Every structure is written in C-alpha cells, then in structure tokens.
Coordinates of C-alpha atoms and ligand atoms in Angstrom, one line a residue:
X26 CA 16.2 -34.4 7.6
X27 CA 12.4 -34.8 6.4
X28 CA 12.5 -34.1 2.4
X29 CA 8.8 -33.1 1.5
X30 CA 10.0 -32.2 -2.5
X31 CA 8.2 -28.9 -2.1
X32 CA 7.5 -26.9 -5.7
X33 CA 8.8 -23.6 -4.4
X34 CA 9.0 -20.7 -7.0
X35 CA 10.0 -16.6 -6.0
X36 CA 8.7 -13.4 -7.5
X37 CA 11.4 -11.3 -7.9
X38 CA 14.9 -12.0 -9.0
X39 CA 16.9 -9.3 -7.2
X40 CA 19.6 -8.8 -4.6
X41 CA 17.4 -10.7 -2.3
X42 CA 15.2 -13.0 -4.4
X43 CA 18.2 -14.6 -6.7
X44 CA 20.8 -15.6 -4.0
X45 CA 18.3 -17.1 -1.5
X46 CA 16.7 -19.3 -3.7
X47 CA 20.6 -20.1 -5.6
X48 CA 20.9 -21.5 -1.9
X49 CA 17.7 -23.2 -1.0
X50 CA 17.8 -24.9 -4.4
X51 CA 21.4 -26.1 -3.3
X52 CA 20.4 -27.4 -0.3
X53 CA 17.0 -28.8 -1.3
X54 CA 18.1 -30.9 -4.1
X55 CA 14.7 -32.5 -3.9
X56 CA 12.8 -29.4 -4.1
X57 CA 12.0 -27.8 -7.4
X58 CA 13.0 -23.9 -7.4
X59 CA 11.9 -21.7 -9.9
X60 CA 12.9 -17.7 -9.7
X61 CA 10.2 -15.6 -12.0
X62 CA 10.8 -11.7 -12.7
X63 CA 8.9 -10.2 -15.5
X64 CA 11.9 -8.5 -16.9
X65 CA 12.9 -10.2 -19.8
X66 CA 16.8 -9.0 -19.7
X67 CA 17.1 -9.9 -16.2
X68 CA 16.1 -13.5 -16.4
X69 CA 18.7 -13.7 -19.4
X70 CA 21.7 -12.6 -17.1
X71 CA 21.0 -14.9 -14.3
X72 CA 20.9 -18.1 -17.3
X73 CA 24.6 -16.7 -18.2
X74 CA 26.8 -17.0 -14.7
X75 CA 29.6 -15.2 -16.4
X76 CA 27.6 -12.1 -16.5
X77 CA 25.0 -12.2 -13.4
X78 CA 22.5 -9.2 -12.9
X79 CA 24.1 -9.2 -9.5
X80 CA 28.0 -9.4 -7.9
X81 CA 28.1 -11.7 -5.2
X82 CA 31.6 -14.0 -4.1
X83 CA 30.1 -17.5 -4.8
X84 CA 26.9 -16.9 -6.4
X85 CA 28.2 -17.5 -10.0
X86 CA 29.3 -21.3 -8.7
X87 CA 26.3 -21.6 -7.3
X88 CA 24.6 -21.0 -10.4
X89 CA 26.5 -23.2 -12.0
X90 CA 25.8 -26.2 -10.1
X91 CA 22.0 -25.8 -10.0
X92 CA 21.0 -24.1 -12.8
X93 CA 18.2 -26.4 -14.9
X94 CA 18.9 -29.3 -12.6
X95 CA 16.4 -27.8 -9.7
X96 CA 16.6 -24.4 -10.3
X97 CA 14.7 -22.6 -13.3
X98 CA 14.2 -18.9 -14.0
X99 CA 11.5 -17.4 -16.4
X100 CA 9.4 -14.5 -17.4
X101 CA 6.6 -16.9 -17.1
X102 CA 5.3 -15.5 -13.2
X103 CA 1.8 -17.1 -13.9
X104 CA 3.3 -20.7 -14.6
X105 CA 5.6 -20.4 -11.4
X106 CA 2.7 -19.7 -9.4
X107 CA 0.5 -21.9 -10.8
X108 CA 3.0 -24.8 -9.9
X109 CA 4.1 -23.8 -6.9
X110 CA 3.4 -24.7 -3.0
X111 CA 5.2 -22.0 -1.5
X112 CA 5.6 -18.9 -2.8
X113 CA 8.1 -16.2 -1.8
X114 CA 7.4 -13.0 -2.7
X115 CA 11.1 -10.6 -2.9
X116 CA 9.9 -7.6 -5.0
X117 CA 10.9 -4.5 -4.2
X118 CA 9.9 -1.9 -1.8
X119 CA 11.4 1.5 -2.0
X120 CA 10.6 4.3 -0.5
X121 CA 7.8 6.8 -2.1
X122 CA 8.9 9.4 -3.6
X123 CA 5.3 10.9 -4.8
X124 CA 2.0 11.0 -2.9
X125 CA 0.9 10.1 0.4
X126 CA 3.8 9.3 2.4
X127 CA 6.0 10.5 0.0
X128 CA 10.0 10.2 0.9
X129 CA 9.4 8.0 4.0
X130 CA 6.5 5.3 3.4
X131 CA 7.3 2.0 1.6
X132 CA 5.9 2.3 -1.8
X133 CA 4.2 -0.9 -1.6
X134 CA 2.0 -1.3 -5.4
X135 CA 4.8 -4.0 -6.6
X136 CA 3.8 -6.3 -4.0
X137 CA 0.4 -5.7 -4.5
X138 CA 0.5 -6.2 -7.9
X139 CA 2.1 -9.9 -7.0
X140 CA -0.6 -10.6 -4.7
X141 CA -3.4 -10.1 -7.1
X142 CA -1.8 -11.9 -9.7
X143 CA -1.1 -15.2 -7.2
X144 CA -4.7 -14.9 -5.9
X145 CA -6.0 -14.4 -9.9
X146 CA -3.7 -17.8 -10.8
X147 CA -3.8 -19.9 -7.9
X148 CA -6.0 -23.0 -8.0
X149 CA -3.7 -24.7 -5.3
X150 CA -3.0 -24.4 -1.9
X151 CA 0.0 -21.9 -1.3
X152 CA 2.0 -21.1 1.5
X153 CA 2.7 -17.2 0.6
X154 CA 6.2 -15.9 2.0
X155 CA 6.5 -12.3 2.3
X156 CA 10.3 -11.9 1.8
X157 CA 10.5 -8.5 0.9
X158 CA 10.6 -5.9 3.6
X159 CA 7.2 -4.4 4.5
X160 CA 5.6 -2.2 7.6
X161 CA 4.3 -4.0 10.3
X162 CA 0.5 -5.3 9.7
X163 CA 1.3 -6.0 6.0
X164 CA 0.5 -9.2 6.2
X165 CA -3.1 -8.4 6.6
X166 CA -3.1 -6.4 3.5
X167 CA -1.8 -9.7 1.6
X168 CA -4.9 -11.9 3.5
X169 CA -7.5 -9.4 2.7
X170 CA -6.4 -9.7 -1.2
X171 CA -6.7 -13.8 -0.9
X172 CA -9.7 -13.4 0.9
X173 CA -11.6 -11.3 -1.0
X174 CA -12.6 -14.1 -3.4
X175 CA -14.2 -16.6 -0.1
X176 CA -13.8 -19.4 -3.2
X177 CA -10.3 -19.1 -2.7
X178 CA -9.2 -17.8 0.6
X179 CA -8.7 -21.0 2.0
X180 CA -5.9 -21.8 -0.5
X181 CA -3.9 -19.2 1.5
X182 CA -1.3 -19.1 4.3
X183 CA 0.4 -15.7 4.3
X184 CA 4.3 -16.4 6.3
X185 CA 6.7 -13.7 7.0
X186 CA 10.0 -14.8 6.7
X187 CA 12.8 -11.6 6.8
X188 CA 16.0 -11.8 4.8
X189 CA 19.4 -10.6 6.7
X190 CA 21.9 -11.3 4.4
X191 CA 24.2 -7.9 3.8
X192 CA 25.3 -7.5 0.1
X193 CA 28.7 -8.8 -0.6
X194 CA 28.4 -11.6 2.2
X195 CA 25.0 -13.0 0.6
X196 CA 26.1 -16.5 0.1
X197 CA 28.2 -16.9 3.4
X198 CA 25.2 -15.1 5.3
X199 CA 22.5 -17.5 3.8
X200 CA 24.4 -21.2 4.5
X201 CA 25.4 -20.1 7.5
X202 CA 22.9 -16.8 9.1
X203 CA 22.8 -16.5 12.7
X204 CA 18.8 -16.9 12.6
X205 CA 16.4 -17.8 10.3
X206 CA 12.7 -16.1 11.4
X207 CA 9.9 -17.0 10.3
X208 CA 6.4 -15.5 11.3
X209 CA 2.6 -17.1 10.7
X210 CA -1.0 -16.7 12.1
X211 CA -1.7 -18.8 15.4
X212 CA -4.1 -20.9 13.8
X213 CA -2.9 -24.7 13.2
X214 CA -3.2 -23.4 9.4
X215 CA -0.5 -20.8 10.4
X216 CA 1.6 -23.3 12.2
X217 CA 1.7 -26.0 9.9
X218 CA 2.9 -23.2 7.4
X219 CA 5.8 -22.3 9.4
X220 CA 6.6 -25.7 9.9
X221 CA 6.7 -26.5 6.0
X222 CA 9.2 -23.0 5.9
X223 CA 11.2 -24.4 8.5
X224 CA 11.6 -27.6 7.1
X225 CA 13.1 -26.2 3.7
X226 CA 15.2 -24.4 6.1
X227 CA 16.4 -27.2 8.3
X228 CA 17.7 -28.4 5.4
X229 CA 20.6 -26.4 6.3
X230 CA 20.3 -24.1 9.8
X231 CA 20.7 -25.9 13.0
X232 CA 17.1 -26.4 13.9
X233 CA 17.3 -23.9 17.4
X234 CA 18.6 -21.5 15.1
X235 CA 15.1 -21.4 13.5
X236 CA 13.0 -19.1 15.1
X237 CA 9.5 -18.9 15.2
X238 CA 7.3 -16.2 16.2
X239 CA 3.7 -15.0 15.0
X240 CA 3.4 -12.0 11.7
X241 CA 3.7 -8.6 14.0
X242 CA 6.9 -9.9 15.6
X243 CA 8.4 -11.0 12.8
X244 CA 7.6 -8.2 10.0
X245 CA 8.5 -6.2 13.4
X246 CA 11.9 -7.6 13.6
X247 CA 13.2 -7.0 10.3
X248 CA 12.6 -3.0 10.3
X249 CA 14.2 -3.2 14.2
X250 CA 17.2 -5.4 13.3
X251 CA 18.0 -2.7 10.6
X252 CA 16.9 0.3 12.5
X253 CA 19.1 -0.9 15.5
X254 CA 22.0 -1.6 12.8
X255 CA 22.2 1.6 11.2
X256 CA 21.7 3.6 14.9
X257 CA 25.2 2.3 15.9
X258 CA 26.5 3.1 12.6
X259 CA 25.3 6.9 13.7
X260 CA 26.1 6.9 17.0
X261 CA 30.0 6.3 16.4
X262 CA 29.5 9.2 13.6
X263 CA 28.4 11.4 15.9
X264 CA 31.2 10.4 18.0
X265 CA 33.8 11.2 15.5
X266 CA 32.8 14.8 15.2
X267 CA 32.9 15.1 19.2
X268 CA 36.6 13.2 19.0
X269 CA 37.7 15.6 16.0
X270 CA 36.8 18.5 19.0
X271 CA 38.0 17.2 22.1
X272 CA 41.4 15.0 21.1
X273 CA 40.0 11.9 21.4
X274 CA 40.6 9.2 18.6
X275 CA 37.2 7.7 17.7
X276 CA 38.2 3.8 16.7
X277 CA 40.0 3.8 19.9
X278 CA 36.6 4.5 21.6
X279 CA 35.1 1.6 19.4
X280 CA 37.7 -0.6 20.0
X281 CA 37.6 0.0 23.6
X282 CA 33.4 0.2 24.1
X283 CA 32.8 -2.6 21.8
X284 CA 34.9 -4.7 24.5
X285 CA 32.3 -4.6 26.0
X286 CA 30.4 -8.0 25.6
X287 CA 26.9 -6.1 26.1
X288 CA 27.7 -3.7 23.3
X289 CA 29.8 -5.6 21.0
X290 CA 31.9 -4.9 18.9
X291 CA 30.4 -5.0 15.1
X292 CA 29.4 -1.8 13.3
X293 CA 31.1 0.7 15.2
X294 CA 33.2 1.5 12.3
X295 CA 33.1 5.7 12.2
X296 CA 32.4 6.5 8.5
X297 CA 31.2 9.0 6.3
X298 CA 28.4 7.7 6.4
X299 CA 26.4 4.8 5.9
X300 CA 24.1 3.9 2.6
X301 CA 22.9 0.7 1.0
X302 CA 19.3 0.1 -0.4
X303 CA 17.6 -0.8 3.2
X304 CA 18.7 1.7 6.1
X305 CA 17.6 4.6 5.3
X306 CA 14.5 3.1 3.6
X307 CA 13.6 0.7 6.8
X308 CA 14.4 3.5 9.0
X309 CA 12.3 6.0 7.2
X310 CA 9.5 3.6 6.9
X311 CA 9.6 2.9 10.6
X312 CA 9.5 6.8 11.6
X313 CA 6.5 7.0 9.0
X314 CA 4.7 4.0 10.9
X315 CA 5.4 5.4 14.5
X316 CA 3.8 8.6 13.3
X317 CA 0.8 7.5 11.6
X318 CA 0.1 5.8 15.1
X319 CA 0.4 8.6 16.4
X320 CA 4.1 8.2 18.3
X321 CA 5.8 11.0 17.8
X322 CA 8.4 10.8 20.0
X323 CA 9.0 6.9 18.5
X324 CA 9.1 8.5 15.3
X325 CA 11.5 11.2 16.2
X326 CA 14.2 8.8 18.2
X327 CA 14.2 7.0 15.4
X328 CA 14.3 9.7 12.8
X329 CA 17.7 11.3 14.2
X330 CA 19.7 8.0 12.9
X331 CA 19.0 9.6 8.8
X332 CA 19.8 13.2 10.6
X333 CA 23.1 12.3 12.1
X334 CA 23.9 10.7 8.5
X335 CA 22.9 13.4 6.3
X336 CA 24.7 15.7 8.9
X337 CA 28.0 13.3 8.9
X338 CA 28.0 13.2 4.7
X339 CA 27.8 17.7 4.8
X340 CA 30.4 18.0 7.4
X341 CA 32.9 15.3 6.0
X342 CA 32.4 17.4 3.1
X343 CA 32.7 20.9 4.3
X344 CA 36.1 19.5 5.8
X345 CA 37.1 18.9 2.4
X346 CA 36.5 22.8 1.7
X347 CA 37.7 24.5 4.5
X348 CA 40.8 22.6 4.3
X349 CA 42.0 22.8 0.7
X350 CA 41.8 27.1 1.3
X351 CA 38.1 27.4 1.3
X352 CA 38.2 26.9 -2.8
X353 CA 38.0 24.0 -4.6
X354 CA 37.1 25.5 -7.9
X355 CA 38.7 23.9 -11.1
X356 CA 40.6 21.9 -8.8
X357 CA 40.8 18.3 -9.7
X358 CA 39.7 15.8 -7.2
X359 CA 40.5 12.1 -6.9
X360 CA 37.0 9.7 -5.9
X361 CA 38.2 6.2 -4.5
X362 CA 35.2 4.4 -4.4
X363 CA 31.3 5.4 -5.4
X364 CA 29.7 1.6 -4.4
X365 CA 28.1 2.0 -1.1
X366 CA 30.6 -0.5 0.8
X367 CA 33.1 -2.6 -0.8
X368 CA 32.7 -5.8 -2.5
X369 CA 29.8 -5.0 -4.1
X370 CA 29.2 -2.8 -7.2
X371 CA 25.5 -1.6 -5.9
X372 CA 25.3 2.1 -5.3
X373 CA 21.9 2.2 -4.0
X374 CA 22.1 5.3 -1.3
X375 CA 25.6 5.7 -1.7
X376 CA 27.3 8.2 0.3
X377 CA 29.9 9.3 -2.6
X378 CA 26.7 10.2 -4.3
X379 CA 26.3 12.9 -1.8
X380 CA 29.8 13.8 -1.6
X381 CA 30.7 14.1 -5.3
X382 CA 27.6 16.4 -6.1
X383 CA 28.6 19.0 -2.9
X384 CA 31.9 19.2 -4.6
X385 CA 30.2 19.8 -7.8
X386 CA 28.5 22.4 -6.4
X387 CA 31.8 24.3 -5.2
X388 CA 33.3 23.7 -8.9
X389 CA 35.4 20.7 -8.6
X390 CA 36.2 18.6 -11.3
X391 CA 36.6 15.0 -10.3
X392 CA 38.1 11.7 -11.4
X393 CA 36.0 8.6 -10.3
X394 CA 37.3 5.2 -9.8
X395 CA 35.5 2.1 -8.5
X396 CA 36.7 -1.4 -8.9
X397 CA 33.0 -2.6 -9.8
X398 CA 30.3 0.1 -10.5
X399 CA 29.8 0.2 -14.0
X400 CA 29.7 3.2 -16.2
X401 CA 25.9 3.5 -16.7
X402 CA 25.2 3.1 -13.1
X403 CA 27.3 5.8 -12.0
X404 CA 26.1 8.2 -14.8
X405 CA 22.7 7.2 -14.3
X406 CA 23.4 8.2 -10.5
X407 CA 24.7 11.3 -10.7
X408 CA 22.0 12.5 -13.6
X409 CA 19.3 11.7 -10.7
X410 CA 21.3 12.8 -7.7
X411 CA 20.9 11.7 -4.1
X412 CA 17.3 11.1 -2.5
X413 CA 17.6 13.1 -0.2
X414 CA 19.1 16.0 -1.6
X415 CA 16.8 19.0 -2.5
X416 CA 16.9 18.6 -6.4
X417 CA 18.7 21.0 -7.9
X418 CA 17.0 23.3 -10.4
X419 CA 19.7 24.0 -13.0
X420 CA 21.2 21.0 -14.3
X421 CA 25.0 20.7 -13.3
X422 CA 27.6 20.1 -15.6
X423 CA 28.6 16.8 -15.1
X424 CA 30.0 15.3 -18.4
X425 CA 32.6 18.3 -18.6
X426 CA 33.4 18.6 -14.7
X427 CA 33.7 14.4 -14.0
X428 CA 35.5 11.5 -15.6
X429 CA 34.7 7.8 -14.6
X430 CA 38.4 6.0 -15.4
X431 CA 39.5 2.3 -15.0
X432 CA 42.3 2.9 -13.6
X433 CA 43.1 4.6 -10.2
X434 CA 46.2 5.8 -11.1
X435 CA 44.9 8.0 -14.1
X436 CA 42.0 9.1 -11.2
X437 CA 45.3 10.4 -8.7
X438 CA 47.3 11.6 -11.3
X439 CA 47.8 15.8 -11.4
X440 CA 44.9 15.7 -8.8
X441 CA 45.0 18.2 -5.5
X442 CA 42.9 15.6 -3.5
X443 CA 42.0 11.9 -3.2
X444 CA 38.7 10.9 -1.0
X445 CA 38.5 7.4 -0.1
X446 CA 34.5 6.6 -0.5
X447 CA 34.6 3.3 0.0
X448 CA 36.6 0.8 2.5
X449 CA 37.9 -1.5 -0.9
X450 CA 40.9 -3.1 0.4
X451 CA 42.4 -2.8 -2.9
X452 CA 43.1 1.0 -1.8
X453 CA 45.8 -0.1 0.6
X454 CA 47.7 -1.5 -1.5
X455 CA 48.5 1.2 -3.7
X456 CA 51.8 2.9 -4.4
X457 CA 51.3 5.9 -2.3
X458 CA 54.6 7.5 -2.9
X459 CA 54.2 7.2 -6.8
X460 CA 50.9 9.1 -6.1
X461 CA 52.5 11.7 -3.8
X462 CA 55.0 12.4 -6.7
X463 CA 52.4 13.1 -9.2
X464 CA 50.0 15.0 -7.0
X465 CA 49.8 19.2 -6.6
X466 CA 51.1 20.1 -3.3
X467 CA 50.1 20.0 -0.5
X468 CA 48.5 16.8 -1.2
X469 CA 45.7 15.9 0.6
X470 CA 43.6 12.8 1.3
X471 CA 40.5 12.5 2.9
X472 CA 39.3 9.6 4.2
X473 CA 36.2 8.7 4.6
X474 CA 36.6 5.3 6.1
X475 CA 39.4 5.8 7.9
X476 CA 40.6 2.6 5.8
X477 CA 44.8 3.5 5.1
X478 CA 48.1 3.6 6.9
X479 CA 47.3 7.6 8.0
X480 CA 51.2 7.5 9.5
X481 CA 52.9 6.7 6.8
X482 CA 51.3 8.7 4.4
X483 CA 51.9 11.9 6.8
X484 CA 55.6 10.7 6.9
X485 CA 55.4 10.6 2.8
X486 CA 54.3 14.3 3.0
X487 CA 50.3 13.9 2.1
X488 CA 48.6 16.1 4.5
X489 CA 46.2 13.4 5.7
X490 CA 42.5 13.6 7.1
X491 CA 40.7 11.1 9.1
X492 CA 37.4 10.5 10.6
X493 CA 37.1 11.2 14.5
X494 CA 40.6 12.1 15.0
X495 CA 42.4 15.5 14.9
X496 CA 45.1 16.1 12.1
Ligands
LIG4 C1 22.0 -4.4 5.7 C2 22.0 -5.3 6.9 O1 23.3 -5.4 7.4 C3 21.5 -6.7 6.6 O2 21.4 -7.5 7.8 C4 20.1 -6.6 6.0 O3 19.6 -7.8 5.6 C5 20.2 -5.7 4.8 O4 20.7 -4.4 5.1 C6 18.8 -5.6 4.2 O5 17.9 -5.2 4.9 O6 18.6 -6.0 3.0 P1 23.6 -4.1 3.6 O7 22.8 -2.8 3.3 O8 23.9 -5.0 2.5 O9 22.9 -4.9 4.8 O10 25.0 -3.6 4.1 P2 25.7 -3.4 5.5 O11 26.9 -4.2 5.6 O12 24.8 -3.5 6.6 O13 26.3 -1.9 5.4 C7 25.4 -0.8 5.3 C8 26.1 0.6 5.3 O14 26.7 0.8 6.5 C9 27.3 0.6 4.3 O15 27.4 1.8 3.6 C10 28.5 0.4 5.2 O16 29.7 0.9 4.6 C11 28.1 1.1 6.4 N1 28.8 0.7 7.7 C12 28.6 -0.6 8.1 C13 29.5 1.6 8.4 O17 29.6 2.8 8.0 N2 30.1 1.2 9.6 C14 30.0 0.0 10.0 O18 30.5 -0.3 11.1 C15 29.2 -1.0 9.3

C-alpha cells in the first residue's frame, strides 16, 4: 500500500468525527491524526477511554492503542488546521428549528463557521473533506468561501466523502463498510484529491470497494442512502397496521418479501417507529431541497416516510389507551427502553420520546428504564419534548408523574403495563413470570419491537400486544 504520512486533522469530535478518525489513525500508523472540537469538556472525555463522550463496542480499545502515539485531540482547531493536509470537516448539521426553512432545512452556520476559520488559518494547501451530511450543491458554498480571498483559493480542494456507519456498529461498519465514496471536481486538482482520500482509505477497504464519483453524486448519495433506508423502515409500518386489520402477521410478510434477492431482506423490521439523529433530518432536508426546486411531487413522495412514522408512534400509542379501558390515568406504566435502538445510549429522535409524553398527556405515571441513557439526557429530553410535537403550552408534570430507575425490575414492579421501546436484547432475558406476579391484572405488554417470546408470555397470563399482528 503507498504510505504518503498525510497530516490529517477533523473538526468535530462527535458520533461521526471521533470514531472515523480512532480508525484511520489505526490503520494509518504513519499518518498523524488530530481530532479538534472547541468544547473543552468534550476533548477531556475522549483523553479518558474509561469515560468516552460517546458508547461504541470497541472504540474505547481503540483509543487505547492510538491515543498520543498518532492520534491527538485538542481545543486548539486553528493549530490542527494550520498543520494539516487534509481536513475533514464532521460538525453538525441539524435540522432548523427557527427561520427560513425552519423544521426541514439543514441548519448549516456550524459548517460555515469551520470553513471561514480554515480559509482565515490556512497558509497550506488543504484537501477539505466535507464529512458531515449537507444538501446537494454544498460543496459550492464551501469553494465560494476559499475563493473569495483569490490569494488563497488555490490552496483548496473541497472532497465529499459520506459517513455510513450506524451508531452501535461504528467500529465494525468503519474497518469493514461496504463502500467507501468519495466525491471531487473533474479537474486534475479534483482528481488528485480523491486519489490522496482514497489512498488513506486503501489503507484498509479493498480498493474496488472505493468508489468514486464527482460532488453532486456523492453529497446526492448520502441524503438517498438514508432516504431509501428509512422508506423501508415505513413501508413495513404501514404494513403492520394493514396486518393488525386483515389477519396477516407482518414479520411473516418481511420474512417472506425480503427472500426476495431484489428486495432484501435488511430493515424490514416493523417497529414503532424509527428515530436516530439522521432520518428524519436527511429526509426532511431532502423534501426541503425538492421543493425549493420546485418538485413538489419529489418533495411529497418523499415527505410521507416522516408521515407514516409520526402516524405509526400515535397509533402504537392510541393502542395502548384503547386497550387498557380507554383510561390510563394514575395508572403506572413500565418504559423498556428510551435510546433510539439498542446498543447505544443516544436518544437523538427517539421514538419513546413521543410515546412517553402521549401517555403523559392521558395522566400516566411511568417508570423508565434504559441500560445506557443517562439521567441528564433523558430529563433533559423530556423537559424539551419531541421535534416534532406541537409544544405544549402548559408545562407537564414530569418530576411527580415519571421516575428514571436502574433497575428494571423496580420499573415492572406494581405497574399495569410494560412498553418495550427499544429492541435491547437484555429484555429477553428477564424473569417474566416474577414480573407477572407483581403486576395489576390484566397485565399487559406492549411491544413496540416486537422483540419477546409473545407465546409464552400469553401462556403466563400477560395479555400481550404486538406490532402487525392481531391479539
Ligand atoms: C443510519 C444509517 O443506517 C447509517 O447508514 C447512516 O450512516 C446513519 O444513519 C447516519 O446518517 O449517520 P443510525 O441512525 O445510527 O444509522 O441507525 P439505524 O440502525 O439505521 O436505525 C435507525 C432507526 O431505525 C432506529 O430507531 C432503528 O431502531 C430503526 N429501525 C431500523 C427499524 O425500526 N427497523 C429496521 O428494520 C431497522
């Protein structure tokens, strides 16, 4: 493999930023890496790998083995840049939720802010990697920031390179993705700037795995991969209700369309819906793009994958309702799970986040237990709500009506109800009869992932509710 020692550095040390460079400075022992974030507290957690910003299986080892050998983090962005030959920028880029655009288009001032600081500092060439997810044509918003001082445009090649990686499979996802893409300007400028980026790469990835493509395509691809992603998620949901009507048992549909090489068989598990930091966003930002070129019918397709999943998150929870006698006031209900998926303890978009304030609304008072969300994140969540929610004028009582615990038991315990949020596969293994004896009858469980043994807990005497399946 060539070795070029390349001084790479990343702005932004987040769920995106942190693990890829872990992996390239792993791989790259020649290369220098250097991860800079202007928070102060974050750049202390990811020098202490007992207590990482972020929770990801085999990041902390990685960590471990690079850490101040060839890779660095600091507060010091201007340094990093300064150094630097190739420059990925992984800040973040929500969605709006003031002004133009607001609650669809990217908010995109953070990667702004980077670019003026790199064109400011920069007195070398740089290759600049956009990493973070941006709207299609971004990359000319980054060149017309280098070029606006003609001294210095020629320092800079603006690269898109899209991350894939799903949280809670990061590091497997990284060493071993199914592509690696990476976009540039047809100019030989632009290709020997891929070329550099797919020579840190082919460090690693099997070289055809490496695809190249120009900046359209490839800031294209990321918002389509996700968009595509999150559509099947919605189309088995919307199957689920149509199985719950007609009979029909909705994973045996996905088991029996995803045999089906052409349609496959990943991400067909029915749910109550999906969340995570980047469909909804992607999605959203996608409709917003379509209709500000004036493709409406683009934008609506596409805009019926967040309707189908706020419409999956009411009805799952109108279930709950109508089932336990159309009351659920003062009735104490057990939360299994708030993060958005399991093995992860982000609860970015998180369905339980819709569930749990619905069932505030009707007067429950709930016990929350998650093996890995910690207690400020989930208060902080629930004091804000969810983003799509219509925010709710009079503030709800959550302190008296909700108790985070640490121990699932204590969450089940006296309770009329247990929701399963979240698919962790510590659920299954509970004591479910232990559970059933301490419960108020009838005891129900409804869940949202359709994730237990639904059989034997009928046969214990827990009137059971699934996804996409009658009673
Ligand atoms: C997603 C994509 O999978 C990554 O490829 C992408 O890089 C990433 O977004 C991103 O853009 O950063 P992530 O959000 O980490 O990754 O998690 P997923 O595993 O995709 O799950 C998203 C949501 O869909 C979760 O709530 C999950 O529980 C739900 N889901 C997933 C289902 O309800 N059913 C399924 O069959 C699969």
């Amino acid at each position: 493999t060539p070795s070029r020692a390349e001084k790479i550095c990343c702005l932004g040390a987040g769920y995106v930023g942190g693990p890829t460079m872990c992996v390239i400075a792993k791989k790259c022992p020649e290369c220098k890496v250097t991860v800079a974030d202007p928070f102060a507290d974050k750049i202390a957690q990811w020098h202490d790998p007992d207590h990482l910003p972020i929770f990801e299986p085999g990041l902390a080892e990685l960590v471990r083995e690079t850490i101040g050998k060839n890779l660095f983090f600091t507060t010091d962005l201007e340094a990093a840049i300064q150094e630097a030959d190739i420059i990925f920028v992984a800040v973040g880029t929500p969605t709006k939720t003031v002004g133009i655009g607001s609650g669809h288009a990217a908010n995109l001032c953070y990667l702004e802010s980077a670019a003026r600081m790199i064109a400011r500092v920069a007195t070398t060439p740089k290759i600049i990697v956009e990493k973070s997810t941006v709207p299609v044509r971004n990359a000319e918003t980054l060149m017309r920031i280098f070029t606006t001082n003609p001294e210095s445009a020629r320092l800079f090649q603006v690269v898109n390179n899209p991350e894939f990686l799903a949280e809670g499979t990061a590091i497997p996802d990284l060493l071993r993705p199914d592509r690696v893409l990476i976009g540039g300007q047809t100019t030989p400028a632009g290709h020997e700037a891929v070329r550099r980026l797919a020579d840190v790469y082919a460090h690693w990835v099997p070289r055809e795995r490496i695809i190249t493509t120009n900046l359209w395509s490839s800031e294209c691809s990321k918002l389509v991969a996700n968009a595509f992603l999150a559509q099947r998620i919605s189309s088995i949901n919307s199957i689920s209700e149509l199985c719950e009507a007609t009979g029909a048992d909705v994973d045996e549909v996905a088991r029996a369309i995803g045999m089906d090489s052409r349609i496959g068989a990943k991400f067909l598990k029915t749910s109550v819906g999906f969340g995570g930091s980047c469909f909804q966003k992607d999605i959203l930002n996608l409709v917003y793009l379509a209709s500000s070129l004036g493709l409406q019918q683009v934008a609506d397709y596409w805009e019926q994958v967040i309707t189908i999943n706020q419409h999956q998150k009411a009805r799952f929870t109108e279930r709950i309702v109508h089932s336990m006698f159309h009351t659920i006031a003062g009735k104490k209900i057990a939360i299994l799970g708030f993060a958005f998926k399991k093995d992860t303890g982000d609860t970015r978009e998180t369905p339980a986040l819709d569930i749990m304030y619905k069932l505030l609304e009707e007067g429950a008072n709930m016990a929350v237990y998650d093996p890995k969300v910690p207690d400020e994140l989930l208060w902080d969540d629930l004091t804000h709500g969810p983003s799509l929610a219509p925010k709710n004028a009079r503030p709800l009582p959550l302190r008296e009506r909700i108790t985070h615990v640490t121990d699932p038991y204590q969450a089940m315990e006296g309770a009329h109800a247990i929701i399963i949020c979240t698919e962790w596969d510590e659920f299954k293994t509970y004591d479910y009869q232990r559970i059933y004896n301490g419960m108020v009858k009838p005891a129900f469980i409804f869940d949202g992932r359709n994730l237990l043994d639904h059989q034997r807990l009928f046969d214990m005497g827990f009137e059971v509710h699934s996804l996409g399946r009658r009673p």
